[in-house]
PDB file of N, CA and C in Angstrom:
ATOM      1  N   MET A   7      -0.345  22.007   1.579  1.00  0.00           N
ATOM      2  CA  MET A   7       0.107  21.258   2.298  1.00  0.00           C
ATOM      3  C   MET A   7       1.283  20.870   2.715  1.00  0.00           C
ATOM      4  N   ASP A   8       1.626  19.785   3.517  1.00  0.00           N
ATOM      5  CA  ASP A   8       2.830  19.981   4.306  1.00  0.00           C
ATOM      6  C   ASP A   8       3.963  18.808   3.860  1.00  0.00           C
ATOM      7  N   GLN A   9       4.336  18.534   2.600  1.00  0.00           N
ATOM      8  CA  GLN A   9       4.942  17.782   1.882  1.00  0.00           C
ATOM      9  C   GLN A   9       5.785  17.091   2.200  1.00  0.00           C
ATOM     10  N   GLY A  10       6.508  17.720   3.656  1.00  0.00           N
ATOM     11  CA  GLY A  10       7.361  16.805   4.341  1.00  0.00           C
ATOM     12  C   GLY A  10       6.057  15.501   5.088  1.00  0.00           C
ATOM     13  N   ARG A  11       5.555  16.041   5.312  1.00  0.00           N
ATOM     14  CA  ARG A  11       4.095  15.405   6.446  1.00  0.00           C
ATOM     15  C   ARG A  11       3.539  14.108   5.177  1.00  0.00           C
ATOM     16  N   GLU A  12       3.681  15.033   3.947  1.00  0.00           N
ATOM     17  CA  GLU A  12       2.843  13.757   2.980  1.00  0.00           C
ATOM     18  C   GLU A  12       4.210  12.855   2.812  1.00  0.00           C
ATOM     19  N   LYS A  13       4.847  12.983   2.650  1.00  0.00           N
ATOM     20  CA  LYS A  13       6.270  11.947   2.493  1.00  0.00           C
ATOM     21  C   LYS A  13       6.525  11.188   3.739  1.00  0.00           C
ATOM     22  N   ILE A  14       6.148  12.022   4.917  1.00  0.00           N
ATOM     23  CA  ILE A  14       6.261  11.013   5.709  1.00  0.00           C
ATOM     24  C   ILE A  14       5.071   9.796   5.884  1.00  0.00           C
ATOM     25  N   LEU A  15       3.893  10.195   5.292  1.00  0.00           N
ATOM     26  CA  LEU A  15       2.558   9.360   5.497  1.00  0.00           C
ATOM     27  C   LEU A  15       2.939   8.287   3.962  1.00  0.00           C
ATOM     28  N   MET A  16       3.311   8.866   3.014  1.00  0.00           N
ATOM     29  CA  MET A  16       3.023   7.344   2.390  1.00  0.00           C
ATOM     30  C   MET A  16       4.379   6.548   2.439  1.00  0.00           C
ATOM     31  N   LYS A  17       5.353   7.282   3.428  1.00  0.00           N
ATOM     32  CA  LYS A  17       6.455   6.147   3.683  1.00  0.00           C
ATOM     33  C   LYS A  17       5.441   5.601   4.557  1.00  0.00           C
ATOM     34  N   GLN A  18       5.150   5.648   5.362  1.00  0.00           N
ATOM     35  CA  GLN A  18       4.382   4.830   6.477  1.00  0.00           C
ATOM     36  C   GLN A  18       3.160   3.692   6.016  1.00  0.00           C
ATOM     37  N   PHE A  19       2.781   4.133   5.024  1.00  0.00           N
ATOM     38  CA  PHE A  19       1.509   3.700   4.462  1.00  0.00           C
ATOM     39  C   PHE A  19       2.204   2.438   3.648  1.00  0.00           C
ATOM     40  N   GLY A  20       3.693   2.678   2.743  1.00  0.00           N
ATOM     41  CA  GLY A  20       3.859   1.683   2.043  1.00  0.00           C
ATOM     42  C   GLY A  20       4.694   0.593   3.168  1.00  0.00           C
ATOM     43  N   GLU A  21       5.000   0.756   4.077  1.00  0.00           N
ATOM     44  CA  GLU A  21       5.360   0.154   5.083  1.00  0.00           C
ATOM     45  C   GLU A  21       4.714  -0.773   5.475  1.00  0.00           C
ATOM     46  N   ASN A  22       3.472  -0.446   5.840  1.00  0.00           N
ATOM     47  CA  ASN A  22       2.118  -0.998   6.027  1.00  0.00           C
ATOM     48  C   ASN A  22       2.061  -1.938   4.864  1.00  0.00           C
ATOM     49  N   LEU A  23       1.147  -1.379   4.075  1.00  0.00           N
ATOM     50  CA  LEU A  23       1.068  -2.337   2.864  1.00  0.00           C
ATOM     51  C   LEU A  23       1.886  -3.313   2.262  1.00  0.00           C
ATOM     52  N   LYS A  24       3.421  -3.142   2.689  1.00  0.00           N
ATOM     53  CA  LYS A  24       4.677  -4.417   2.131  1.00  0.00           C
ATOM     54  C   LYS A  24       4.466  -5.174   3.675  1.00  0.00           C
ATOM     55  N   LYS A  25       3.949  -4.453   4.804  1.00  0.00           N
ATOM     56  CA  LYS A  25       3.525  -5.741   6.367  1.00  0.00           C
ATOM     57  C   LYS A  25       2.709  -6.764   6.102  1.00  0.00           C
ATOM     58  N   ILE A  26       1.526  -6.235   5.742  1.00  0.00           N
ATOM     59  CA  ILE A  26       0.858  -7.077   5.556  1.00  0.00           C
ATOM     60  C   ILE A  26       0.809  -7.621   4.074  1.00  0.00           C
ATOM     61  N   ARG A  27       1.148  -7.296   2.729  1.00  0.00           N
ATOM     62  CA  ARG A  27       1.674  -8.398   1.984  1.00  0.00           C
ATOM     63  C   ARG A  27       2.505  -9.519   2.310  1.00  0.00           C
ATOM     64  N   ASN A  28       3.438  -9.149   2.867  1.00  0.00           N
ATOM     65  CA  ASN A  28       4.614 -10.127   3.076  1.00  0.00           C
ATOM     66  C   ASN A  28       3.975 -11.489   4.593  1.00  0.00           C
ATOM     67  N   GLU A  29       3.060 -10.392   5.696  1.00  0.00           N
ATOM     68  CA  GLU A  29       2.412 -11.610   5.855  1.00  0.00           C
ATOM     69  C   GLU A  29       0.787 -12.737   4.950  1.00  0.00           C
ATOM     70  N   ARG A  30       0.554 -12.467   4.375  1.00  0.00           N
ATOM     71  CA  ARG A  30      -0.189 -12.849   3.358  1.00  0.00           C
ATOM     72  C   ARG A  30       1.037 -13.413   2.199  1.00  0.00           C
ATOM     73  N   LYS A  31       2.044 -13.989   2.415  1.00  0.00           N
ATOM     74  CA  LYS A  31       3.214 -14.555   1.874  1.00  0.00           C
ATOM     75  C   LYS A  31       3.030 -14.187   0.219  1.00  0.00           C
ATOM     76  N   LEU A  32       2.821 -13.119  -0.466  1.00  0.00           N
ATOM     77  CA  LEU A  32       2.917 -12.713  -1.587  1.00  0.00           C
ATOM     78  C   LEU A  32       3.595 -11.734  -1.792  1.00  0.00           C
ATOM     79  N   SER A  33       4.086 -11.907  -2.972  1.00  0.00           N
ATOM     80  CA  SER A  33       5.417 -11.468  -3.821  1.00  0.00           C
ATOM     81  C   SER A  33       4.681  -9.663  -4.162  1.00  0.00           C
ATOM     82  N   VAL A  34       5.383  -9.205  -4.846  1.00  0.00           N
ATOM     83  CA  VAL A  34       4.584  -7.282  -5.322  1.00  0.00           C
ATOM     84  C   VAL A  34       4.068  -8.266  -6.724  1.00  0.00           C
ATOM     85  N   ARG A  35       4.844  -9.054  -7.080  1.00  0.00           N
ATOM     86  CA  ARG A  35       4.318  -9.534  -8.305  1.00  0.00           C
ATOM     87  C   ARG A  35       2.507 -10.029  -8.543  1.00  0.00           C
ATOM     88  N   GLY A  36       2.584 -11.143  -7.133  1.00  0.00           N
ATOM     89  CA  GLY A  36       1.623 -12.108  -6.612  1.00  0.00           C
ATOM     90  C   GLY A  36       0.311 -11.018  -6.645  1.00  0.00           C
ATOM     91  N   LEU A  37       0.784  -9.713  -5.601  1.00  0.00           N
ATOM     92  CA  LEU A  37      -0.620  -8.972  -5.079  1.00  0.00           C
ATOM     93  C   LEU A  37      -1.194  -8.205  -6.394  1.00  0.00           C
ATOM     94  N   ALA A  38       0.249  -7.649  -7.607  1.00  0.00           N
ATOM     95  CA  ALA A  38      -0.448  -7.014  -8.648  1.00  0.00           C
ATOM     96  C   ALA A  38      -1.476  -8.105  -9.397  1.00  0.00           C
ATOM     97  N   ASP A  39      -1.304  -9.201  -9.512  1.00  0.00           N
ATOM     98  CA  ASP A  39      -2.317 -10.007 -10.232  1.00  0.00           C
ATOM     99  C   ASP A  39      -3.595  -9.648 -10.039  1.00  0.00           C
ATOM    100  N   LEU A  40      -3.928 -10.303  -7.992  1.00  0.00           N
ATOM    101  CA  LEU A  40      -4.447  -9.846  -7.383  1.00  0.00           C
ATOM    102  C   LEU A  40      -5.445  -8.509  -7.943  1.00  0.00           C
ATOM    103  N   ALA A  41      -4.637  -7.661  -7.782  1.00  0.00           N
ATOM    104  CA  ALA A  41      -5.352  -6.496  -7.474  1.00  0.00           C
ATOM    105  C   ALA A  41      -5.601  -6.117  -8.889  1.00  0.00           C
ATOM    106  N   ASP A  42      -5.075  -6.271 -10.083  1.00  0.00           N
ATOM    107  CA  ASP A  42      -5.134  -6.364 -11.345  1.00  0.00           C
ATOM    108  C   ASP A  42      -4.376  -4.640 -11.916  1.00  0.00           C
ATOM    109  N   MET A  43      -2.811  -4.745 -10.988  1.00  0.00           N
ATOM    110  CA  MET A  43      -2.736  -3.532 -11.462  1.00  0.00           C
ATOM    111  C   MET A  43      -1.186  -3.598 -11.911  1.00  0.00           C
ATOM    112  N   ASP A  44      -0.234  -2.904 -12.048  1.00  0.00           N
ATOM    113  CA  ASP A  44       1.151  -3.012 -12.573  1.00  0.00           C
ATOM    114  C   ASP A  44       1.543  -3.533 -11.290  1.00  0.00           C
ATOM    115  N   TYR A  45       2.877  -4.151 -11.248  1.00  0.00           N
ATOM    116  CA  TYR A  45       3.705  -4.327  -9.861  1.00  0.00           C
ATOM    117  C   TYR A  45       4.332  -3.457  -9.704  1.00  0.00           C
ATOM    118  N   THR A  46       5.265  -2.602 -10.967  1.00  0.00           N
ATOM    119  CA  THR A  46       6.150  -0.997 -10.650  1.00  0.00           C
ATOM    120  C   THR A  46       5.036  -0.107  -9.684  1.00  0.00           C
ATOM    121  N   ASN A  47       3.876  -0.381 -10.126  1.00  0.00           N
ATOM    122  CA  ASN A  47       2.961   0.697  -8.763  1.00  0.00           C
ATOM    123  C   ASN A  47       3.032   0.067  -7.790  1.00  0.00           C
ATOM    124  N   ILE A  48       2.854  -0.524  -6.997  1.00  0.00           N
ATOM    125  CA  ILE A  48       2.933  -1.776  -6.127  1.00  0.00           C
ATOM    126  C   ILE A  48       4.319  -1.254  -5.603  1.00  0.00           C
ATOM    127  N   SER A  49       4.913  -1.396  -6.071  1.00  0.00           N
ATOM    128  CA  SER A  49       6.739  -1.324  -5.435  1.00  0.00           C
ATOM    129  C   SER A  49       7.232   0.329  -5.686  1.00  0.00           C
ATOM    130  N   ASN A  50       6.724   0.985  -6.208  1.00  0.00           N
ATOM    131  CA  ASN A  50       6.692   2.432  -5.977  1.00  0.00           C
ATOM    132  C   ASN A  50       5.826   3.310  -4.277  1.00  0.00           C
ATOM    133  N   ILE A  51       4.527   2.709  -4.057  1.00  0.00           N
ATOM    134  CA  ILE A  51       3.688   2.402  -3.142  1.00  0.00           C
ATOM    135  C   ILE A  51       4.560   1.956  -1.916  1.00  0.00           C
ATOM    136  N   GLU A  52       4.697   1.191  -2.030  1.00  0.00           N
ATOM    137  CA  GLU A  52       5.947   0.419  -1.069  1.00  0.00           C
ATOM    138  C   GLU A  52       6.973   1.134  -0.735  1.00  0.00           C
ATOM    139  N   ASN A  53       7.776   1.522  -1.768  1.00  0.00           N
ATOM    140  CA  ASN A  53       8.836   2.376  -1.548  1.00  0.00           C
ATOM    141  C   ASN A  53       8.812   3.839  -0.873  1.00  0.00           C
ATOM    142  N   GLY A  54       7.605   4.307  -0.883  1.00  0.00           N
ATOM    143  CA  GLY A  54       7.310   5.629  -0.460  1.00  0.00           C
ATOM    144  C   GLY A  54       7.281   6.695  -1.596  1.00  0.00           C
ATOM    145  N   GLN A  55       7.387   6.427  -3.213  1.00  0.00           N
ATOM    146  CA  GLN A  55       6.831   7.565  -3.884  1.00  0.00           C
ATOM    147  C   GLN A  55       6.369   7.105  -4.342  1.00  0.00           C
ATOM    148  N   SER A  56       5.519   6.756  -4.568  1.00  0.00           N
ATOM    149  CA  SER A  56       3.804   7.243  -5.316  1.00  0.00           C
ATOM    150  C   SER A  56       2.439   7.144  -4.158  1.00  0.00           C
ATOM    151  N   ASN A  57       1.771   8.037  -4.084  1.00  0.00           N
ATOM    152  CA  ASN A  57       0.667   8.205  -3.224  1.00  0.00           C
ATOM    153  C   ASN A  57      -0.745   7.672  -4.181  1.00  0.00           C
ATOM    154  N   PRO A  58      -0.939   6.223  -3.251  1.00  0.00           N
ATOM    155  CA  PRO A  58      -1.948   6.172  -3.929  1.00  0.00           C
ATOM    156  C   PRO A  58      -3.676   7.260  -3.792  1.00  0.00           C
ATOM    157  N   SER A  59      -4.046   6.203  -5.098  1.00  0.00           N
ATOM    158  CA  SER A  59      -5.490   7.294  -4.544  1.00  0.00           C
ATOM    159  C   SER A  59      -6.637   6.144  -3.753  1.00  0.00           C
ATOM    160  N   MET A  60      -7.455   6.589  -3.895  1.00  0.00           N
ATOM    161  CA  MET A  60      -8.784   6.282  -2.612  1.00  0.00           C
ATOM    162  C   MET A  60      -9.122   4.572  -3.226  1.00  0.00           C
ATOM    163  N   THR A  61      -9.089   5.332  -5.185  1.00  0.00           N
ATOM    164  CA  THR A  61      -9.449   3.502  -5.315  1.00  0.00           C
ATOM    165  C   THR A  61      -8.294   2.176  -5.491  1.00  0.00           C
ATOM    166  N   THR A  62      -7.124   3.072  -5.683  1.00  0.00           N
ATOM    167  CA  THR A  62      -6.423   2.087  -5.740  1.00  0.00           C
ATOM    168  C   THR A  62      -5.805   1.248  -4.136  1.00  0.00           C
ATOM    169  N   ILE A  63      -6.204   2.243  -2.904  1.00  0.00           N
ATOM    170  CA  ILE A  63      -6.200   1.618  -1.953  1.00  0.00           C
ATOM    171  C   ILE A  63      -7.452   0.422  -1.715  1.00  0.00           C
ATOM    172  N   ILE A  64      -8.389   0.740  -2.382  1.00  0.00           N
ATOM    173  CA  ILE A  64      -9.561   0.100  -1.678  1.00  0.00           C
ATOM    174  C   ILE A  64      -9.484  -1.572  -2.833  1.00  0.00           C
ATOM    175  N   PHE A  65      -8.736  -1.256  -3.775  1.00  0.00           N
ATOM    176  CA  PHE A  65      -8.416  -2.801  -4.756  1.00  0.00           C
ATOM    177  C   PHE A  65      -7.057  -3.666  -4.381  1.00  0.00           C
ATOM    178  N   LEU A  66      -6.830  -2.591  -3.860  1.00  0.00           N
ATOM    179  CA  LEU A  66      -5.149  -3.536  -2.960  1.00  0.00           C
ATOM    180  C   LEU A  66      -5.800  -3.536  -1.240  1.00  0.00           C
ATOM    181  N   ALA A  67      -6.735  -3.461  -0.855  1.00  0.00           N
ATOM    182  CA  ALA A  67      -7.355  -3.725   0.126  1.00  0.00           C
ATOM    183  C   ALA A  67      -8.344  -5.358  -0.017  1.00  0.00           C
ATOM    184  N   GLU A  68      -9.041  -5.167  -1.322  1.00  0.00           N
ATOM    185  CA  GLU A  68      -9.664  -6.038  -2.050  1.00  0.00           C
ATOM    186  C   GLU A  68      -8.869  -7.708  -1.974  1.00  0.00           C
ATOM    187  N   ALA A  69      -7.842  -7.145  -2.895  1.00  0.00           N
ATOM    188  CA  ALA A  69      -6.542  -8.012  -2.921  1.00  0.00           C
ATOM    189  C   ALA A  69      -6.115  -9.087  -1.669  1.00  0.00           C
ATOM    190  N   LEU A  70      -5.717  -7.873  -1.109  1.00  0.00           N
ATOM    191  CA  LEU A  70      -5.340  -8.375   0.480  1.00  0.00           C
ATOM    192  C   LEU A  70      -6.389  -9.532   1.484  1.00  0.00           C
ATOM    193  N   GLN A  71      -7.634  -9.263   1.173  1.00  0.00           N
ATOM    194  CA  GLN A  71      -8.663  -9.587   1.678  1.00  0.00           C
ATOM    195  C   GLN A  71      -8.556  -8.824   3.131  1.00  0.00           C
ATOM    196  N   VAL A  72      -8.542  -7.621   3.330  1.00  0.00           N
ATOM    197  CA  VAL A  72      -8.686  -6.704   4.597  1.00  0.00           C
ATOM    198  C   VAL A  72      -9.823  -5.746   4.339  1.00  0.00           C
ATOM    199  N   ASP A  73      -9.734  -4.744   5.348  1.00  0.00           N
ATOM    200  CA  ASP A  73     -10.761  -3.884   5.405  1.00  0.00           C
ATOM    201  C   ASP A  73     -10.104  -2.847   4.876  1.00  0.00           C
ATOM    202  N   PRO A  74     -10.149  -1.856   3.946  1.00  0.00           N
ATOM    203  CA  PRO A  74      -9.282  -0.545   3.473  1.00  0.00           C
ATOM    204  C   PRO A  74      -8.580   0.282   4.901  1.00  0.00           C
ATOM    205  N   LYS A  75      -9.863   0.255   5.835  1.00  0.00           N
ATOM    206  CA  LYS A  75      -9.234   1.032   6.938  1.00  0.00           C
ATOM    207  C   LYS A  75      -7.670  -0.047   8.152  1.00  0.00           C
ATOM    208  N   GLU A  76      -7.947  -0.854   7.817  1.00  0.00           N
ATOM    209  CA  GLU A  76      -6.443  -1.905   8.420  1.00  0.00           C
ATOM    210  C   GLU A  76      -5.156  -1.625   7.185  1.00  0.00           C
ATOM    211  N   LEU A  77      -5.280  -0.959   5.943  1.00  0.00           N
ATOM    212  CA  LEU A  77      -4.088  -0.407   5.216  1.00  0.00           C
ATOM    213  C   LEU A  77      -3.634   0.456   6.297  1.00  0.00           C
ATOM    214  N   LEU A  78      -4.370   2.287   6.404  1.00  0.00           N
ATOM    215  CA  LEU A  78      -4.540   3.129   6.478  1.00  0.00           C
ATOM    216  C   LEU A  78      -3.904   2.916   8.227  1.00  0.00           C
ATOM    217  N   GLN A  79      -3.836   1.622   9.299  1.00  0.00           N
ATOM    218  CA  GLN A  79      -3.569   2.276   9.994  1.00  0.00           C
ATOM    219  C   GLN A  79      -1.690   2.051  10.654  1.00  0.00           C
ATOM    220  N   PHE A  80      -1.421   3.128  11.079  1.00  0.00           N
ATOM    221  CA  PHE A  80      -0.132   3.296  11.365  1.00  0.00           C
ATOM    222  C   PHE A  80       0.281   4.395  11.936  1.00  0.00           C
ATOM    223  N   ASN A  81       1.180   4.719  11.796  1.00  0.00           N
ATOM    224  CA  ASN A  81       1.710   5.884  13.410  1.00  0.00           C
ATOM    225  C   ASN A  81       1.570   7.259  12.431  1.00  0.00           C
ATOM    226  N   LYS A  82       1.121   8.193  12.949  1.00  0.00           N
ATOM    227  CA  LYS A  82       0.942   9.188  12.459  1.00  0.00           C
ATOM    228  C   LYS A  82       2.330  10.085  12.827  1.00  0.00           C
TER     229      LYS A  82
END
């Protein structure tokens, strides 16, 4: 697996998550509460430091009330 590409995709996913979270006027802690996750995990994802699992993506999408594919729509 191309680690450089993986880092780019993680960063883009994090930026997209943050954009959608901000559109919903949620803090990191607010989203963490809704998704039943630790806020540091969300912070790490938003900062491109963590590669979320499919389950995590679904939990975040449910908390944000969006289709999971909306979280995955970003420049490749």
